[in-house]
Short mmCIF file of C-alpha atoms and ligand atoms in Angstrom, two decimals:
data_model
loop_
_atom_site.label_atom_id
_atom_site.label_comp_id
_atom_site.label_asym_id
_atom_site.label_seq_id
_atom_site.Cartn_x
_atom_site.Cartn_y
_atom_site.Cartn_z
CA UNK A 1 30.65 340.56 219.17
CA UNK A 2 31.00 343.39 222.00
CA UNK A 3 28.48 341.94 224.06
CA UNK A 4 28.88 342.21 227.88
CA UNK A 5 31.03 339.29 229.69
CA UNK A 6 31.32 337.45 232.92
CA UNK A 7 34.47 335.84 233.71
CA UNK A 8 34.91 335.57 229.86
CA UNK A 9 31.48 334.23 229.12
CA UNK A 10 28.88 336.95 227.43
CA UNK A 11 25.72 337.78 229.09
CA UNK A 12 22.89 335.73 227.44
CA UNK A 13 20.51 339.18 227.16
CA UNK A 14 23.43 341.34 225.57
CA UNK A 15 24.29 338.33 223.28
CA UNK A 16 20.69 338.14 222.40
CA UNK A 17 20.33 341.30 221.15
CA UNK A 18 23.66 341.10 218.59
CA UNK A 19 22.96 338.34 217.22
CA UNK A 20 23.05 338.40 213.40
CA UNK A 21 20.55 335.26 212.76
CA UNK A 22 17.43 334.51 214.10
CA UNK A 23 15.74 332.36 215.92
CA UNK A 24 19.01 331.25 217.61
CA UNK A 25 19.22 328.92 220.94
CA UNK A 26 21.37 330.12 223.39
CA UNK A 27 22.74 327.54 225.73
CA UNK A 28 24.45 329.23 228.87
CA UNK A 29 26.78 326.09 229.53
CA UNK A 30 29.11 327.72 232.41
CA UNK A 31 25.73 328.71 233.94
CA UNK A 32 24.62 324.71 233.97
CA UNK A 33 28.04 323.94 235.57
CA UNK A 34 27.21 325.91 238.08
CA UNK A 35 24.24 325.37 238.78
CA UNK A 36 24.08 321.24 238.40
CA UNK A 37 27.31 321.80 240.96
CA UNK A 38 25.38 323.39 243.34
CA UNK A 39 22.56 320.30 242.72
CA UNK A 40 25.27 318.06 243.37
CA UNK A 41 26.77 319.59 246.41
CA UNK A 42 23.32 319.55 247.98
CA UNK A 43 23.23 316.11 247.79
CA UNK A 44 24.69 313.11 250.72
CA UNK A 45 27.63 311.18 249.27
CA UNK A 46 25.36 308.28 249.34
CA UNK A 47 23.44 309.82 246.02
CA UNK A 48 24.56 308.88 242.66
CA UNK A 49 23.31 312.38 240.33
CA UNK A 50 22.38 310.69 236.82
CA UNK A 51 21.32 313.07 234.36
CA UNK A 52 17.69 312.00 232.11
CA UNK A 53 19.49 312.31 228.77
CA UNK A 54 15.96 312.90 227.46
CA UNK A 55 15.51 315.72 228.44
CA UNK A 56 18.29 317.64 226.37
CA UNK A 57 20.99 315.13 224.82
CA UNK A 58 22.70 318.48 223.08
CA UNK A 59 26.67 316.76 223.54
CA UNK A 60 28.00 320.01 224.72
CA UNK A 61 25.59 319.72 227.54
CA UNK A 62 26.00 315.86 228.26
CA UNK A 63 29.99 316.90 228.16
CA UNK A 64 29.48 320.49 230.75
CA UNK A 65 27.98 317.78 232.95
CA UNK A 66 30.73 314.90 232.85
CA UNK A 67 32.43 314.99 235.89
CA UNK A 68 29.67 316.58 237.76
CA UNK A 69 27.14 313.70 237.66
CA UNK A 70 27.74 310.73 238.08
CA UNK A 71 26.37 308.81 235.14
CA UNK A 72 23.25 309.46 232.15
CA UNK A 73 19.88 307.85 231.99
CA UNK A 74 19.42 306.26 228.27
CA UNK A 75 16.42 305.59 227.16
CA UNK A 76 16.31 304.15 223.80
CA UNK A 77 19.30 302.73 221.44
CA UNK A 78 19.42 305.91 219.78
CA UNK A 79 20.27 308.23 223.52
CA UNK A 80 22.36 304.93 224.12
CA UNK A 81 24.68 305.35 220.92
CA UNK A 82 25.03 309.52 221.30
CA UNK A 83 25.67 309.51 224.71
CA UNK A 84 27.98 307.14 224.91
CA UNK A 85 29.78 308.60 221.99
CA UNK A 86 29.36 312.10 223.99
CA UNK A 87 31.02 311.42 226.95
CA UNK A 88 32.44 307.98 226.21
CA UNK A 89 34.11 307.02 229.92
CA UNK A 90 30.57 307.42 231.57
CA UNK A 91 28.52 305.17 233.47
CA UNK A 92 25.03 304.53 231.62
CA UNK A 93 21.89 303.80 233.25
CA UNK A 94 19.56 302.20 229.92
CA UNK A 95 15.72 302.78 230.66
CA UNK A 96 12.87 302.64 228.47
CA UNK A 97 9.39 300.88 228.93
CA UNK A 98 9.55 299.27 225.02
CA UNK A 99 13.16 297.84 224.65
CA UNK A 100 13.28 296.10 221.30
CA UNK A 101 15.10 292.86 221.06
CA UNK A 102 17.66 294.73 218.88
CA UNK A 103 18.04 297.64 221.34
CA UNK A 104 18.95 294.90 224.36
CA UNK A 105 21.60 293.02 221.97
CA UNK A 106 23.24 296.11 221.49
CA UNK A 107 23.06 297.87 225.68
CA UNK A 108 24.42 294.02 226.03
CA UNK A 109 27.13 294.95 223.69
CA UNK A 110 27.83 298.13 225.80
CA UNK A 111 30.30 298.23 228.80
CA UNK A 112 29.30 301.32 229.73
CA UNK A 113 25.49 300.56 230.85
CA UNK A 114 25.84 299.63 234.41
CA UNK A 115 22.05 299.12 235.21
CA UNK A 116 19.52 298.36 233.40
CA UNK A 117 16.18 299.35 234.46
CA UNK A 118 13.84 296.70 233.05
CA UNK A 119 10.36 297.68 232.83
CA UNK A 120 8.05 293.79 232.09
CA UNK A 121 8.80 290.34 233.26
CA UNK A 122 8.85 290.21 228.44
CA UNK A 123 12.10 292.28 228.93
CA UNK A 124 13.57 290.41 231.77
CA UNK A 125 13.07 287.34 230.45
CA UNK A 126 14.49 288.47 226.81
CA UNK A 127 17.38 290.11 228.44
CA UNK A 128 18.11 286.57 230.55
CA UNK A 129 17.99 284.87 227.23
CA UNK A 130 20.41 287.16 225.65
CA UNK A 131 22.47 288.04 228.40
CA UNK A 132 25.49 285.70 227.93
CA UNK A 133 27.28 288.09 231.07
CA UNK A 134 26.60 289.24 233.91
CA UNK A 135 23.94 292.31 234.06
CA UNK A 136 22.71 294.58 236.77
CA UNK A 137 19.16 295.22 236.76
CA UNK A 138 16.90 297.25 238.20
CA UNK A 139 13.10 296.25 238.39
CA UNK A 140 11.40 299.38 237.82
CA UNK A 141 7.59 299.79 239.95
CA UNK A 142 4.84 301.40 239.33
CA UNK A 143 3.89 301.94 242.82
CA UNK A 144 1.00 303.55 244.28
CA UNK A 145 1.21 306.45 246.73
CA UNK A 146 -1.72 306.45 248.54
CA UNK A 147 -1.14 308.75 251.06
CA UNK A 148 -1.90 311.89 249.10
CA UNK A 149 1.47 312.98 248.23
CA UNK A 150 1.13 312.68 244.21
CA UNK A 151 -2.30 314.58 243.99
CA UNK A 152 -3.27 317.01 241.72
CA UNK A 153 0.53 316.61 240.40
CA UNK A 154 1.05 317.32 236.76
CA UNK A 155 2.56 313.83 234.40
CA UNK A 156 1.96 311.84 237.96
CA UNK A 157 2.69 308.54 236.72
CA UNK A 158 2.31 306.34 239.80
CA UNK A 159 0.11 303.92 240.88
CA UNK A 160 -2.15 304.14 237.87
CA UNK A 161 -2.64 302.55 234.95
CA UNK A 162 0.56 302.92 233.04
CA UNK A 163 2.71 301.29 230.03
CA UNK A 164 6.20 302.34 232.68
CA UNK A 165 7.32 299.51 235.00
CA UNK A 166 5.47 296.92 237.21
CA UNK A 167 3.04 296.82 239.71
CA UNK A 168 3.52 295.74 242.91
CA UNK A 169 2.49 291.82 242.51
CA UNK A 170 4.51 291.41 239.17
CA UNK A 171 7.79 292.67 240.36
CA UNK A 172 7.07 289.50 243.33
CA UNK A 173 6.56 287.40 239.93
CA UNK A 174 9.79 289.07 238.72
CA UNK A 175 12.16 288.05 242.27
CA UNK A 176 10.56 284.23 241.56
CA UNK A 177 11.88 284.29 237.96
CA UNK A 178 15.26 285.54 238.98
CA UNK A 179 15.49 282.58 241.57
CA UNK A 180 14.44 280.07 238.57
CA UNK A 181 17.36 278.39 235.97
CA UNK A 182 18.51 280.25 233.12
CA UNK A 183 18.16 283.54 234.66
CA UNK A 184 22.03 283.32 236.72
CA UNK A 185 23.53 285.95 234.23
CA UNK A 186 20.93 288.61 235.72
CA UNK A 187 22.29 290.61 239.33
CA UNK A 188 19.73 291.96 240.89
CA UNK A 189 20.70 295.53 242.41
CA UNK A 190 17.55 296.82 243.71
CA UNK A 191 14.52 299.25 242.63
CA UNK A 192 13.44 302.04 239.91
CA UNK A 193 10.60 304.06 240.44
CA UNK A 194 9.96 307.67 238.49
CA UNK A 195 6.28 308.18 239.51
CA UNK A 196 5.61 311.69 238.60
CA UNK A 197 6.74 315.18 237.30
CA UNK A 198 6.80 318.56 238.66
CA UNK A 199 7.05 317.61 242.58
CA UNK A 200 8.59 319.94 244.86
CA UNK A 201 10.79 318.84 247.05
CA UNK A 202 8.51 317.85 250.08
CA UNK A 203 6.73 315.82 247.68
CA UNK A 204 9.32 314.24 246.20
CA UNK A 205 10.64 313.22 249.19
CA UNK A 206 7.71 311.73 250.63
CA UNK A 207 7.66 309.88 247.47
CA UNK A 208 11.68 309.12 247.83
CA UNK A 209 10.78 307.90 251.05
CA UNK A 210 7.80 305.59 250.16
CA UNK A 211 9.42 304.06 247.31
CA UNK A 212 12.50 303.44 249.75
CA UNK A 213 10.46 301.79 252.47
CA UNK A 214 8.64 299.48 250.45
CA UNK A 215 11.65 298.15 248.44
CA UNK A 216 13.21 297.38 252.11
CA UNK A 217 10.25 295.62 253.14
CA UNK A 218 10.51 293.66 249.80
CA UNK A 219 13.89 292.83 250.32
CA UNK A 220 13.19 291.66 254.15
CA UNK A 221 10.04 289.70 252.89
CA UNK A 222 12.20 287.88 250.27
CA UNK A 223 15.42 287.13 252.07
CA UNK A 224 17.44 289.88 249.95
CA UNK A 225 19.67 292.09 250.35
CA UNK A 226 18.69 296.14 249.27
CA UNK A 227 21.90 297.38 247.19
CA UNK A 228 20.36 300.76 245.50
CA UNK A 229 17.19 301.93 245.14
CA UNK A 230 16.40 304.47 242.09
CA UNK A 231 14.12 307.27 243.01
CA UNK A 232 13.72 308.41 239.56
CA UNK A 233 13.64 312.49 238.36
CA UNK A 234 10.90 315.19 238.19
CA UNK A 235 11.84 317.60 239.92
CA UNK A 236 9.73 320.72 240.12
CA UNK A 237 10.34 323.76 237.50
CA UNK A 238 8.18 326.25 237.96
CA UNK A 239 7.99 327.91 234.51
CA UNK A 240 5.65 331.26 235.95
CA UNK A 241 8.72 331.88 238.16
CA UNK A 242 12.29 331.54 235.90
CA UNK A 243 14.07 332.92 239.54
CA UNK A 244 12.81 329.81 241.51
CA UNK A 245 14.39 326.22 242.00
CA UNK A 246 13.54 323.33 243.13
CA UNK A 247 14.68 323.06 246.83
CA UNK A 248 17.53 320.98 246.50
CA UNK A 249 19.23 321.57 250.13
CA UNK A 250 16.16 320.39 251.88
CA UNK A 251 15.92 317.33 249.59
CA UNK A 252 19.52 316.52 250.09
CA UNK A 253 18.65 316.61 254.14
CA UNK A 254 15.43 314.55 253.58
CA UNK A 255 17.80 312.15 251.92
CA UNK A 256 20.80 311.88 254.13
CA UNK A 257 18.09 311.11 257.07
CA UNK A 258 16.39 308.58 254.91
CA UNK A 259 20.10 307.02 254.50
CA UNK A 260 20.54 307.04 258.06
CA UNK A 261 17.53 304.65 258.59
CA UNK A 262 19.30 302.54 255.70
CA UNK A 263 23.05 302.32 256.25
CA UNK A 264 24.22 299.82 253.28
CA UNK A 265 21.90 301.46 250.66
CA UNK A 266 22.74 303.65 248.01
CA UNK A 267 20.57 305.90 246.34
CA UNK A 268 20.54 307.29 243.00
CA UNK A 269 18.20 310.09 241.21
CA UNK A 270 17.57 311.11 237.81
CA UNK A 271 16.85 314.72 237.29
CA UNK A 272 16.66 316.28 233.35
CA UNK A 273 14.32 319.07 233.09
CA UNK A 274 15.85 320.43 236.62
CA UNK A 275 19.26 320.21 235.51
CA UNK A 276 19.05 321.67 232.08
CA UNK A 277 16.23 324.05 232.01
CA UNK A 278 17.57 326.90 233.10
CA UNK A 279 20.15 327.46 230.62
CA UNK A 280 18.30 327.55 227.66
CA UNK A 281 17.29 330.51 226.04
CA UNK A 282 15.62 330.92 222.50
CA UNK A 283 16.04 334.43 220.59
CA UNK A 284 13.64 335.80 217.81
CA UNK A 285 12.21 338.86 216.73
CA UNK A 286 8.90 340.16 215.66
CA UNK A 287 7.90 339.97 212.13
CA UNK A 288 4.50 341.30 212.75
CA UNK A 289 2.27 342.65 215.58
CA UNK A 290 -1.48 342.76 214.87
CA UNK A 291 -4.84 343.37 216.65
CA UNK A 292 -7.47 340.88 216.13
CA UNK A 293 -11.10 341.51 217.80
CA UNK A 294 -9.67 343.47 220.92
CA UNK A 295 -6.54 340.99 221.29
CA UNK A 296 -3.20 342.21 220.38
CA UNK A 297 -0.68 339.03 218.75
CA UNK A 298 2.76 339.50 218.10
CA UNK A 299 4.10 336.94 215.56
CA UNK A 300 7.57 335.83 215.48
CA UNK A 301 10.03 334.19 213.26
CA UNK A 302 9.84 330.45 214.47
CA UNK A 303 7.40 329.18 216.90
CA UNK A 304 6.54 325.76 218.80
CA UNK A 305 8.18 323.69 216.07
CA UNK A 306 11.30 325.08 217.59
CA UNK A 307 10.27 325.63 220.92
CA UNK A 308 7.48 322.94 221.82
CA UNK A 309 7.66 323.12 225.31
CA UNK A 310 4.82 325.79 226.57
CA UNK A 311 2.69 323.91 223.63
CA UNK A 312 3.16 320.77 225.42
CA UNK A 313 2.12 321.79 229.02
CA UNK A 314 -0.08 324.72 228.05
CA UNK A 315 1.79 327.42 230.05
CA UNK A 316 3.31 330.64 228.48
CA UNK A 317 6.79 330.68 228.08
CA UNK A 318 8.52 333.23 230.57
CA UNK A 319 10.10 335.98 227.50
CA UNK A 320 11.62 339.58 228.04
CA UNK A 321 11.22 341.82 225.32
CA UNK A 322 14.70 343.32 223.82
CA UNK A 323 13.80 346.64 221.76
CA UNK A 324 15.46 347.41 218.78
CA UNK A 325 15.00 351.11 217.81
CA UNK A 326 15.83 351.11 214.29
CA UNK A 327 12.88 350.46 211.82
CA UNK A 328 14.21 350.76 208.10
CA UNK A 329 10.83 350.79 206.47
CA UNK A 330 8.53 353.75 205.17
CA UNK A 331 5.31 352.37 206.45
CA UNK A 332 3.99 352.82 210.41
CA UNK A 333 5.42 350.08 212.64
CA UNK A 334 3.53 348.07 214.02
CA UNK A 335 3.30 347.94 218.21
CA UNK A 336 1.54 347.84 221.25
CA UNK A 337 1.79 349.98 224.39
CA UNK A 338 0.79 348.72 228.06
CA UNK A 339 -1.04 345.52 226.87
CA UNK A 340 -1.62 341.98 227.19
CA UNK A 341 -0.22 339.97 223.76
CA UNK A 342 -0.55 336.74 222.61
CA UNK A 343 3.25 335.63 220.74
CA UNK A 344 2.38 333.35 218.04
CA UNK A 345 4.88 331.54 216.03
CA UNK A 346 4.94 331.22 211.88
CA UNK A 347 2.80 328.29 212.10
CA UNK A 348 -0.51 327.78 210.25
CA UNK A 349 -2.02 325.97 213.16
CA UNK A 350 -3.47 328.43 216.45
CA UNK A 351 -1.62 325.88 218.90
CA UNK A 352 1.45 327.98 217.71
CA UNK A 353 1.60 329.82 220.58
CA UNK A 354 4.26 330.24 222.66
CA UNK A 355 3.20 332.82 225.48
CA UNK A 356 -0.27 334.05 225.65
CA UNK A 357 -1.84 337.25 227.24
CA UNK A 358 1.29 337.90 228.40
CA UNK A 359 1.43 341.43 229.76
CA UNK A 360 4.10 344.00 227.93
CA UNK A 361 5.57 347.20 228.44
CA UNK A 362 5.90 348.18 225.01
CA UNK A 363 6.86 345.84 221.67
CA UNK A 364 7.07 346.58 217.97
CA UNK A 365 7.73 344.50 215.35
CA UNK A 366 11.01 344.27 214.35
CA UNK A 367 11.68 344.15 218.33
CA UNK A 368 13.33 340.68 219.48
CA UNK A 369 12.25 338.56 221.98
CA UNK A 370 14.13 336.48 224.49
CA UNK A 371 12.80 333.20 225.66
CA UNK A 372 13.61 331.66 229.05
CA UNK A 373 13.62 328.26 230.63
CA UNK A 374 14.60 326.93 227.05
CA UNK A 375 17.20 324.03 227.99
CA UNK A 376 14.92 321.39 228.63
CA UNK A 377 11.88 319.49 226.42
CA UNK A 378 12.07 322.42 223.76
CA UNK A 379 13.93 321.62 220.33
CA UNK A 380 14.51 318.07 220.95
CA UNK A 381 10.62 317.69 221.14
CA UNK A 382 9.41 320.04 218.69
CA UNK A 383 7.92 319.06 215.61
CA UNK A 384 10.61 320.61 213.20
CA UNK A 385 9.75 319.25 210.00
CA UNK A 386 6.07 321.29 210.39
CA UNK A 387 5.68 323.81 207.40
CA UNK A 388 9.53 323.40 206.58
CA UNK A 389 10.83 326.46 208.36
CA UNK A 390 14.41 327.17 208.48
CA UNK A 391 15.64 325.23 211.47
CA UNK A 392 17.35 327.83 214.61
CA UNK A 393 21.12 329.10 215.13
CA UNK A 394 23.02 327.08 217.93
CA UNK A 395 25.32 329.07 220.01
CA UNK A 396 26.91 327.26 223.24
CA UNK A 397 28.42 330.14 225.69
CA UNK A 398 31.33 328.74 228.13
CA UNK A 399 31.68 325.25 226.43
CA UNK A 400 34.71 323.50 226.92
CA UNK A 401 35.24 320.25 224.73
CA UNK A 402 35.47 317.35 226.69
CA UNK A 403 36.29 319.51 230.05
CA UNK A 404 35.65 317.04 233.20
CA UNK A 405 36.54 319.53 236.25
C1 PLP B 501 11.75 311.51 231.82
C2 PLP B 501 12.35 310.66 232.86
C3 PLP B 501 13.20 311.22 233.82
C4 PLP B 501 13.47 312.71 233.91
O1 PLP B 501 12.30 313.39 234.24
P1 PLP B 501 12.39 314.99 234.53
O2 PLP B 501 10.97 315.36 234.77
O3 PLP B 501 12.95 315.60 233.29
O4 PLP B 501 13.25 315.18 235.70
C5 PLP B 501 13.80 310.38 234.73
N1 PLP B 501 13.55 309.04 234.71
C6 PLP B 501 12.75 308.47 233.80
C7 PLP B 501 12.53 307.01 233.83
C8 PLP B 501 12.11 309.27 232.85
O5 PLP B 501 11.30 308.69 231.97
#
């Protein structure tokens, strides 16, 4: 391909438009180098960088981030087992609010899971009884922030009713079960919390900070000492704005001063849809382009069963349009000129929709579109067995196998 490069690597949009088979996912893996360096520079020594595995457990992404994080968040057997076999050396945080009893006999077979966050007093008492060696756990809250700082947050998870961790009362019940016989194999390193998604970083601070303070205090009330507290991920993407970012120099600062107040603690976060986001892309084209009472739809090859994510949060995926002049058929092609269109996928459902009244220069079928913001929650949560559509093209741009610099 003749497509445009920079420092070797082609330029996702001149890719895009060469590409022989579509859809096709694009991941731009020198671009989420770069970028979770940058994440990682803005952060105080004192912060271990995990990466949510759930987010996108693609293994050439896992691998672009090995050496740049410090460790991966697991959350099932299944993330446990790829991961691992991804990126074999690296320290594994294993998560998850419905461990099974065969899914903690085989994190307990596991070197490489260093914490465990455990989510019921069920789970730490199963994981005591199988333990047989010494574990690090986590006790994961679900802690209420009643100061305002979560509202009107999308996914807030915190301090409501919830299947994810504890309340505040049980994880008491939790330090008295530690203390008791039988439970010696269990180390107890200090506190998870992931209370909501989407937070900027002023939020997510205040949240960082709550979540801090009241894990000292339960330290200080119990006579223990505070190794690491877990501050969890969800950090903000702004999908109406692909150019923005979380703040992540600000956050870093909010952190080092929260440090400062704690001098022996360490503090770990778990970022996915932050870190990968931004370098995925997903390519189609336009099969057909049709008005329907006063509304113009585009429909293109694929849909939400390849790319679930604006179907899942109801927002329309950020696309630019990449024309394609030639039109090899007889009949009038199909467009639209200076109007709002709805792209709809092949689906026979009208949740297919990807973007909707979404306002356009110009597009025709036969034109291809390029869809942003792709690397996170997209194919790994779409539905791709729906209507038994040919599954997408893979293409991974700057990926070096098993590169750790
Ligand atoms: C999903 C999840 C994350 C990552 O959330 P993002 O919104 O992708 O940053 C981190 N921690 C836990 C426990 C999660 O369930």
């Amino acid at each position: 391909m003749n497509a445009p490069a920079v420092n070797g690597v082609p330029e996702v949009p001149a890719l895009a438009a060469e590409l022989p088979e579509l859809p096709a996912y694009v991941y731009d893996v020198a671009a989420l180098r770069a970028h979770a360096r940058e994440v990682r520079a803005a952060l105080p020594e004192r912060v271990e960088l995990y990466y949510a595995a759930k987010a996108n457990p693609e293994a050439p992404l896992l691998t672009a981030l090995h050496g740049i994080v410090d460790g991966y968040e697991v959350s099932s057997g299944g993330e446990l087992a790829h991961v691992h076999a991804a990126v074999p050396e690296a320290p594994l945080a294993f998560g998850g609010p419905g461990k099974s009893a065969e899914e903690i006999a085989a994190a307990l077979r596991e070197p490489a899971v260093r914490r465990w966050h455990v989510e019921s007093e069920r789970e730490l008492r199963e994981l005591a009884a199988a333990a047989g060696r010494p574990v690090d756990v986590l006790l994961r809250v679900n802690l209420p922030v009643g100061d305002g700082a979560l509202d009107g947050v999308a996914l807030a998870m915190g301090g409501r009713p919830s299947p994810f961790g504890m309340d505040p009362e049980r994880i008491e019940d939790c330090l008295a079960l530690l203390a008791s016989p039988g439970f010696e194999h269990l180390r107890l390193r200090g506190i998870h919390a992931h209370l909501a998604s989407g937070l900027a970083a002023a939020e997510q601070l205040r949240v960082a900070e709550r979540v801090v303070e009241w894990s000292a205090a339960l330290a200080a009330r119990h006579g223990l000492p505070l190794a690491e507290v877990n501050v969890g991920g969800g950090m903000a993407v702004d999908y109406a704005d692909p150019e923005a970012r979380f703040d992540w120099a600000s956050f870093g600062r909010g952190l080092a001063e929260l440090l400062g107040r704690h001098p022996a603690l360490t503090l770990r976060i778990e970022p996915g849809r932050a870190l990968t986001a931004y370098c995925g892309w997903y390519v189609t084209e336009v099969l057909d382009l049709k008005h329907s009472h006063g509304e113009a739809f585009a429909v293109v090859r694929g849909g939400t069963h390849h790319l679930r994510t604006p179907a899942t949060r109801g927002h329309a995926q950020p696309f630019t349009v990449l024309p394609v002049d030639h039109w090899p058929h007889p009949w009038p092609r199909p467009g639209v000129t200076a109007a709002p269109v709805t792209v709809s996928g092949q689906l026979c459902t009208p949740k297919d929709v990807l973007a909707a009244r979404t306002p356009v220069a110009g597009l025709r079928a036969g034109d291809r579109l390029l869809f942003a913001m792709a690397g996170a929650y997209a194919w790994n949560i779409s539905h791709h067995a729906f209507l038994m559509h040919p599954a997408p093209v893979f293409h991974y741009l700057g990926a070096r196998a098993g590169s750790a610099g």
